[in-house]
Amino acid sequence: MKSYLRPLGQSELKLSPLGLGCWQFSKGQGTVGKFWPSMDDQLTNDIIATSLKGGINWFDTAEIYGGGESETAVANALYSLNASPQEARIATKWWPLMRRASSISKTIDSRLAALRGRPIDLYQIHQPLSFSSVENQMKEMAKLYEKGLIKAIGVSNFNAKSMKKAHAVLQSYGLPLASNQVKFSLLDRSIEGNHVLETARDLGISIIAYSPLEQGLLTGKFHHNPSLVEQASGMRKFQKKFSEEGLNQTRPLIDVLESLGNKYGVSASQIALNWIISYHGDTVFAIPGASKVSHAQENIGALTFQMTKDELEHISYMSWQVIRNKLAHK
Ligand SMILES: NC(=O)c1ccc[n+]([C@@H]2O[C@H](COP(=O)([O-])OP(=O)(O)OC[C@H]3O[C@@H](n4cnc5c(N)ncnc54)[C@H](OP(=O)(O)O)[C@@H]3O)[C@@H](O)[C@H]2O)c1
């Protein structure tokens, strides 16, 4: 696979199939941000520099990632690297819980301040729970677009019905809904069964897959060294999928990723990421997070090879086997 840029939905943005997930840069702040340990500026800069050099041209952050800490960390790194806004696009998100749609316009200056004036390329509604309707949220987003404050509009964690609604409202303003950012990995394929993927395809909306490595599980590192689970940050050590039983259930999939990795001279993570951004054509982008430079270095390698259709189908088959086996043992 060549590291080419794809249009994000029907927007004017052209993005690399992989972006960098920047939740990890929350500085350990806030309820959501404390999932990841605080990271120093030098490490953040190095991860971002490695990603840019490897062909990534966009960074996914959010207001809720440390109340702006992640946005500022991304902006600081991009300034220190002299990366222009065209080379390094920014996707961020408005947090809707316990808020009304009017807060989208009221808080845009804080977002731009957190981003130290760097432009917002994609502005997303982080999740569907809000005091306001999707219609009112999209109207506010359209206002920001018309004022030139954002370049494209997206949603996140929206089901097919809400995504359709958002699309229809924006259409009445002559604007596209560029993307829906949802969880999608070889261990979570819900969007293929709940009409989200199908609707997105029908309407020309891109899918942005978050947690594409299932928070590290699909790298195989926990299968090879289960003692790493104890050191894993956030809720991972309490989740069944990271337990001994969970790891045993997913091991056959890791074996397949590793054996295909041997053929291409790449790792299980690279195979998993390559599958995510290839299996559904150009519809799916992915935003793996990284807490080490080596993660970023490895993950960008997923852009450098192309598997055959049969191989992609074989991975798909094994992934369904493991998912069904897990469900059978719930
Ligand atoms: N819209 C939403 O509601 C939503 C929700 C979740 C995430 N997101 C976005 O999606 C991004 C990615 O999701 P995520 O962080 O949940 O999951 P992920 O990308 O599947 O996993 C990231 C974690 O996996 C490990 N990792 C990554 N690459 C690795 C490699 N090559 N080798 C070994 N370990 C590796 C690291 O864990 P360790 O740090 O433990 O080593 C890293 O922090 C986030 O940064 C955020 O931007 C959005």
Coordinates of C-alpha atoms and ligand atoms in Angstrom, one line a residue:
M1 CA 0.0 0.0 0.0
K2 CA 1.3 3.4 -0.9
S3 CA 1.1 6.1 1.7
Y4 CA -1.4 8.1 -0.2
L5 CA -3.9 10.6 1.0
R6 CA -7.6 9.9 0.9
P7 CA -10.5 12.4 0.9
L8 CA -12.3 12.4 4.3
G9 CA -15.9 11.7 3.3
Q10 CA -17.0 14.3 0.8
S11 CA -15.1 17.1 2.6
E12 CA -12.1 18.8 1.0
L13 CA -9.7 17.3 3.5
K14 CA -7.2 14.8 2.3
L15 CA -5.8 12.6 5.0
S16 CA -3.4 9.7 5.4
P17 CA -5.2 6.4 6.1
L18 CA -3.6 6.5 9.6
G19 CA -3.8 9.5 11.9
L20 CA -2.2 9.6 15.3
G21 CA -4.6 9.2 18.3
C22 CA -3.6 11.9 20.9
W23 CA -5.7 10.9 23.9
Q24 CA -2.3 9.6 25.3
F25 CA -1.1 13.3 25.6
S26 CA -3.7 14.3 28.2
K27 CA -1.0 14.8 30.8
G28 CA -3.0 12.4 33.1
Q29 CA -5.6 15.2 33.7
G30 CA -9.3 14.8 34.1
T31 CA -11.6 11.8 34.4
V32 CA -11.0 10.7 30.8
G33 CA -7.4 11.9 30.5
K34 CA -6.1 10.0 33.6
F35 CA -6.5 6.7 31.8
W36 CA -2.9 7.3 30.5
P37 CA 0.1 8.3 32.6
S38 CA 1.3 11.8 32.1
M39 CA 3.9 12.1 29.3
D40 CA 6.6 14.7 29.1
D41 CA 6.8 17.2 26.3
Q42 CA 10.0 15.8 24.7
L43 CA 8.4 12.3 24.3
T44 CA 5.2 13.8 22.9
N45 CA 7.2 15.8 20.4
D46 CA 9.2 12.8 19.4
I47 CA 6.1 10.7 18.9
I48 CA 4.6 13.4 16.7
A49 CA 7.8 14.0 14.8
T50 CA 8.1 10.2 14.1
S51 CA 4.5 10.1 12.9
L52 CA 4.8 13.1 10.6
K53 CA 8.0 11.7 9.1
G54 CA 6.3 8.3 8.5
G55 CA 3.5 9.9 6.4
I56 CA 0.9 10.7 8.9
N57 CA -0.7 14.1 8.2
W58 CA -3.3 14.4 11.0
F59 CA -3.7 14.3 14.7
D60 CA -6.9 13.4 16.6
T61 CA -7.4 15.1 19.9
A62 CA -10.3 16.4 22.0
E63 CA -11.4 18.9 24.5
I64 CA -12.0 16.1 27.1
Y65 CA -8.4 14.8 26.8
G66 CA -7.2 16.6 29.8
G67 CA -9.5 19.7 29.3
G68 CA -7.3 20.9 26.5
E69 CA -3.9 19.5 27.6
S70 CA -3.7 17.1 24.6
E71 CA -4.7 19.8 22.2
T72 CA -2.0 22.1 23.6
A73 CA 0.6 19.3 23.6
V74 CA -0.1 18.6 19.9
A75 CA 0.0 22.3 19.0
N76 CA 3.3 22.8 20.9
A77 CA 4.9 19.9 19.2
L78 CA 3.8 21.0 15.8
Y79 CA 5.1 24.5 16.4
S80 CA 8.4 23.2 17.6
L81 CA 8.7 21.0 14.5
N82 CA 7.8 23.9 12.2
A83 CA 5.0 21.8 10.7
S84 CA 2.6 23.9 8.7
P85 CA -1.2 23.6 9.1
Q86 CA -1.3 22.0 5.7
E87 CA 1.3 19.3 6.6
A88 CA -0.3 18.6 10.0
R89 CA -4.0 18.6 10.1
I90 CA -5.9 18.7 13.4
A91 CA -9.1 16.9 14.3
T92 CA -10.6 17.8 17.7
K93 CA -13.9 17.3 19.4
W94 CA -16.6 19.2 21.4
W95 CA -17.8 17.4 24.5
P96 CA -21.6 17.3 24.5
L97 CA -22.5 15.7 27.9
M98 CA -24.6 18.0 30.1
R99 CA -24.3 20.8 27.6
R100 CA -26.5 22.5 25.0
A101 CA -25.6 23.0 21.4
S102 CA -25.0 26.7 22.0
S103 CA -21.8 25.7 23.8
I104 CA -20.3 24.7 20.5
S105 CA -20.0 28.3 19.5
K106 CA -19.4 29.6 23.0
T107 CA -16.4 27.3 23.5
I108 CA -14.8 27.5 20.1
D109 CA -12.4 30.3 21.3
S110 CA -11.2 28.1 24.1
R111 CA -10.5 25.3 21.7
L112 CA -8.5 27.6 19.4
A113 CA -6.7 28.9 22.5
A114 CA -5.9 25.4 23.6
L115 CA -4.6 24.7 20.1
R116 CA -2.5 27.9 20.3
G117 CA -4.3 29.3 17.3
R118 CA -3.7 26.4 15.0
P119 CA -6.7 25.8 12.7
I120 CA -9.2 23.1 13.4
D121 CA -9.6 20.9 10.2
L122 CA -12.2 18.5 11.5
Y123 CA -14.5 19.4 14.4
Q124 CA -16.4 16.4 15.8
I125 CA -19.2 15.9 18.3
H126 CA -17.5 13.5 20.7
Q127 CA -20.6 11.4 21.5
P128 CA -24.3 11.5 21.2
L129 CA -25.4 12.3 24.8
S130 CA -26.3 15.9 25.1
F131 CA -29.1 18.2 26.3
S132 CA -29.5 19.3 22.6
S133 CA -30.8 17.6 19.5
V134 CA -28.5 16.4 16.7
E135 CA -30.2 19.0 14.6
N136 CA -29.3 21.9 16.8
Q137 CA -25.7 20.6 17.2
M138 CA -25.3 20.4 13.4
K139 CA -26.7 23.9 13.0
E140 CA -24.1 25.2 15.3
M141 CA -21.4 23.3 13.5
A142 CA -22.6 24.8 10.2
K143 CA -22.3 28.3 11.7
L144 CA -18.7 27.6 12.6
Y145 CA -18.0 26.3 9.1
E146 CA -19.6 29.3 7.5
K147 CA -17.4 31.6 9.7
G148 CA -14.3 29.7 8.5
L149 CA -13.5 28.5 12.0
I150 CA -13.5 24.8 11.0
K151 CA -12.9 23.0 7.7
A152 CA -15.0 19.9 8.1
I153 CA -17.6 18.4 10.4
G154 CA -17.7 15.0 12.0
V155 CA -19.4 13.0 14.7
S156 CA -18.3 10.2 17.0
N157 CA -19.9 7.2 18.5
F158 CA -23.1 8.0 16.6
N159 CA -25.4 5.1 15.6
A160 CA -26.7 4.8 12.0
K161 CA -29.9 6.8 12.7
S162 CA -28.2 9.7 14.4
M163 CA -25.5 9.8 11.7
K164 CA -28.2 9.9 9.0
K165 CA -29.9 12.8 10.8
A166 CA -26.6 14.7 11.1
H167 CA -25.9 14.1 7.5
A168 CA -29.4 15.3 6.5
V169 CA -29.2 18.5 8.6
L170 CA -25.8 19.4 7.1
Q171 CA -27.1 18.7 3.6
S172 CA -29.7 21.4 4.1
Y173 CA -26.7 23.8 4.5
G174 CA -25.0 22.3 1.5
L175 CA -22.3 20.7 3.7
P176 CA -21.2 17.1 4.0
L177 CA -20.9 15.1 7.2
A178 CA -17.3 14.1 6.7
S179 CA -16.9 11.3 9.3
N180 CA -18.1 9.2 12.2
Q181 CA -15.4 8.2 14.6
V182 CA -16.3 4.8 16.2
K183 CA -14.6 1.9 17.8
F184 CA -13.5 -0.7 15.2
S185 CA -10.9 -3.4 15.5
L186 CA -10.4 -7.0 14.6
L187 CA -11.9 -7.8 18.0
D188 CA -14.8 -5.3 17.8
R189 CA -16.7 -5.4 14.5
S190 CA -20.0 -4.0 15.7
I191 CA -20.2 -1.4 13.0
E192 CA -20.4 -4.1 10.4
G193 CA -23.6 -5.5 12.0
N194 CA -25.4 -2.3 13.3
H195 CA -25.7 -0.5 9.9
V196 CA -23.1 2.2 10.8
L197 CA -20.6 1.1 8.2
E198 CA -23.2 0.4 5.5
T199 CA -24.9 3.7 6.1
A200 CA -21.6 5.6 6.1
R201 CA -20.7 4.0 2.8
D202 CA -24.1 4.8 1.3
L203 CA -23.9 8.4 2.3
G204 CA -20.2 8.9 1.5
I205 CA -19.2 9.4 5.1
S206 CA -15.8 8.1 6.3
I207 CA -15.3 5.9 9.3
I208 CA -12.5 6.8 11.7
A209 CA -11.6 3.7 13.7
Y210 CA -10.6 4.4 17.3
S211 CA -8.9 1.8 19.5
P212 CA -7.8 -0.1 16.4
L213 CA -5.2 -2.1 18.4
E214 CA -7.8 -2.8 21.1
Q215 CA -5.7 -0.7 23.4
G216 CA -2.6 -2.8 22.8
L217 CA -4.2 -6.2 22.8
L218 CA -3.7 -6.8 19.1
T219 CA 0.0 -6.1 19.2
G220 CA 0.4 -9.5 20.9
K221 CA 2.5 -8.1 23.6
F222 CA 0.1 -9.1 26.4
H223 CA -0.2 -12.6 25.0
H224 CA 3.6 -13.0 25.0
N225 CA 4.1 -11.4 28.4
P226 CA 0.9 -11.5 30.4
S227 CA 2.7 -9.8 33.4
L228 CA 2.4 -6.6 31.3
V229 CA -1.3 -6.5 32.1
E230 CA -0.6 -5.6 35.7
Q231 CA 1.4 -2.6 34.6
A232 CA -1.1 -1.5 32.0
S233 CA -2.7 1.9 32.7
G234 CA -6.4 2.6 32.9
M235 CA -9.1 0.0 33.3
R236 CA -7.3 -2.6 31.2
K237 CA -6.2 -4.8 34.1
F238 CA -9.8 -5.2 35.2
Q239 CA -11.2 -6.1 31.7
K240 CA -11.9 -9.7 30.8
K241 CA -10.2 -9.4 27.5
F242 CA -6.9 -8.8 29.3
S243 CA -7.4 -11.7 31.7
E244 CA -5.7 -15.1 31.2
E245 CA -8.9 -16.5 29.8
G246 CA -9.4 -13.6 27.5
L247 CA -5.9 -13.8 26.2
N248 CA -6.3 -17.5 25.6
Q249 CA -9.5 -16.8 23.6
T250 CA -7.8 -14.2 21.3
R251 CA -4.5 -16.0 20.9
P252 CA -5.5 -17.8 17.7
L253 CA -6.0 -14.4 16.0
I254 CA -2.6 -13.2 17.2
D255 CA -1.1 -16.3 15.8
V256 CA -2.6 -15.6 12.4
L257 CA -1.4 -11.9 12.5
E258 CA 2.1 -13.0 13.4
S259 CA 2.3 -15.7 10.8
L260 CA 1.2 -13.2 8.0
G261 CA 3.6 -10.7 9.6
N262 CA 6.4 -13.2 9.0
K263 CA 5.6 -13.3 5.3
Y264 CA 5.8 -9.5 5.0
G265 CA 8.6 -9.0 7.5
V266 CA 6.2 -6.9 9.7
S267 CA 4.6 -7.2 13.2
A268 CA 1.2 -8.3 14.3
S269 CA 0.2 -4.7 15.0
Q270 CA 1.2 -3.7 11.5
I271 CA -1.0 -6.5 10.0
A272 CA -3.9 -5.5 12.3
L273 CA -3.7 -1.8 11.3
N274 CA -3.2 -2.6 7.6
W275 CA -6.3 -4.8 7.7
I276 CA -8.4 -2.0 9.3
I277 CA -7.5 0.6 6.6
S278 CA -7.7 -1.9 3.7
Y279 CA -10.5 -4.3 4.2
H280 CA -13.3 -1.9 3.5
G281 CA -11.5 0.0 0.7
D282 CA -11.0 3.6 1.4
T283 CA -13.9 4.0 3.8
V284 CA -12.0 3.4 7.0
F285 CA -9.2 5.5 8.5
A286 CA -7.6 4.5 11.8
I287 CA -6.0 6.5 14.7
P288 CA -3.8 4.2 16.8
G289 CA -2.4 5.9 19.9
A290 CA 1.2 5.6 21.0
S291 CA 3.0 6.1 24.3
K292 CA 6.5 5.3 23.0
V293 CA 8.4 6.5 19.9
S294 CA 8.8 2.8 19.0
H295 CA 5.0 2.4 18.9
A296 CA 4.6 5.3 16.4
Q297 CA 7.6 4.0 14.4
E298 CA 6.0 0.6 14.2
N299 CA 2.5 1.7 13.5
I300 CA 3.4 3.9 10.5
G301 CA 4.9 0.8 9.0
A302 CA 1.4 -0.4 8.4
L303 CA 1.2 2.0 5.5
T304 CA 4.0 0.4 3.6
F305 CA 2.7 -2.9 2.3
Q306 CA -0.4 -4.5 0.7
M307 CA -1.9 -7.8 1.5
T308 CA -3.8 -9.9 -1.0
K309 CA -7.6 -10.2 -1.0
D310 CA -7.3 -13.8 0.2
E311 CA -5.1 -12.8 3.1
L312 CA -7.5 -10.0 4.1
E313 CA -10.4 -12.5 4.0
H314 CA -8.4 -15.0 6.0
I315 CA -7.8 -12.4 8.8
S316 CA -11.5 -11.5 8.7
Y317 CA -12.5 -15.1 9.0
M318 CA -10.2 -15.7 12.0
S319 CA -11.4 -12.5 13.6
W320 CA -15.0 -13.5 13.4
Q321 CA -14.1 -17.0 14.7
V322 CA -12.5 -15.4 17.8
I323 CA -15.3 -12.9 18.3
R324 CA -17.9 -15.6 18.1
N325 CA -16.0 -17.9 20.4
K326 CA -15.7 -15.1 22.9
L327 CA -19.4 -14.4 22.7
A328 CA -20.1 -18.1 23.3
H329 CA -18.1 -18.0 26.5
K330 CA -19.6 -14.8 27.9
Ligands
LIG1 N1 -14.1 9.1 20.0 C1 -13.9 8.4 21.1 O1 -14.8 8.2 21.9 C2 -12.6 7.7 21.3 C3 -12.4 6.7 22.3 C4 -11.2 6.1 22.5 C5 -10.1 6.5 21.7 N2 -10.3 7.5 20.8 C6 -9.1 8.0 20.0 O2 -8.5 6.9 19.4 C7 -7.1 6.9 19.7 C8 -6.6 5.4 19.8 O3 -7.4 4.7 20.7 P1 -6.8 4.0 22.0 O4 -5.7 4.7 22.5 O5 -8.0 3.7 22.9 O6 -6.4 2.5 21.5 P2 -5.3 1.9 20.6 O7 -4.8 2.9 19.6 O8 -5.9 0.6 20.1 O9 -4.1 1.5 21.6 C9 -3.1 2.4 22.0 C10 -2.2 1.8 23.0 O10 -1.8 0.5 22.5 C11 -0.4 0.4 22.8 N3 0.4 0.4 21.5 C12 0.1 1.2 20.4 N4 1.0 0.8 19.4 C13 1.8 -0.1 19.9 C14 2.8 -0.9 19.4 N5 3.2 -0.7 18.1 N6 3.4 -1.8 20.1 C15 3.0 -2.0 21.4 N7 2.0 -1.4 22.0 C16 1.4 -0.4 21.3 C17 0.0 1.5 23.7 O11 -0.4 1.0 25.0 P3 0.6 1.4 26.3 O12 0.6 2.9 26.4 O13 -0.1 0.7 27.4 O14 1.9 0.8 25.9 C18 -1.0 2.6 23.3 O15 -1.1 3.6 24.3 C19 -7.0 7.7 21.0 O16 -5.7 8.2 21.2 C20 -8.0 8.8 20.7 O17 -7.5 9.8 19.9 C21 -11.5 8.1 20.6

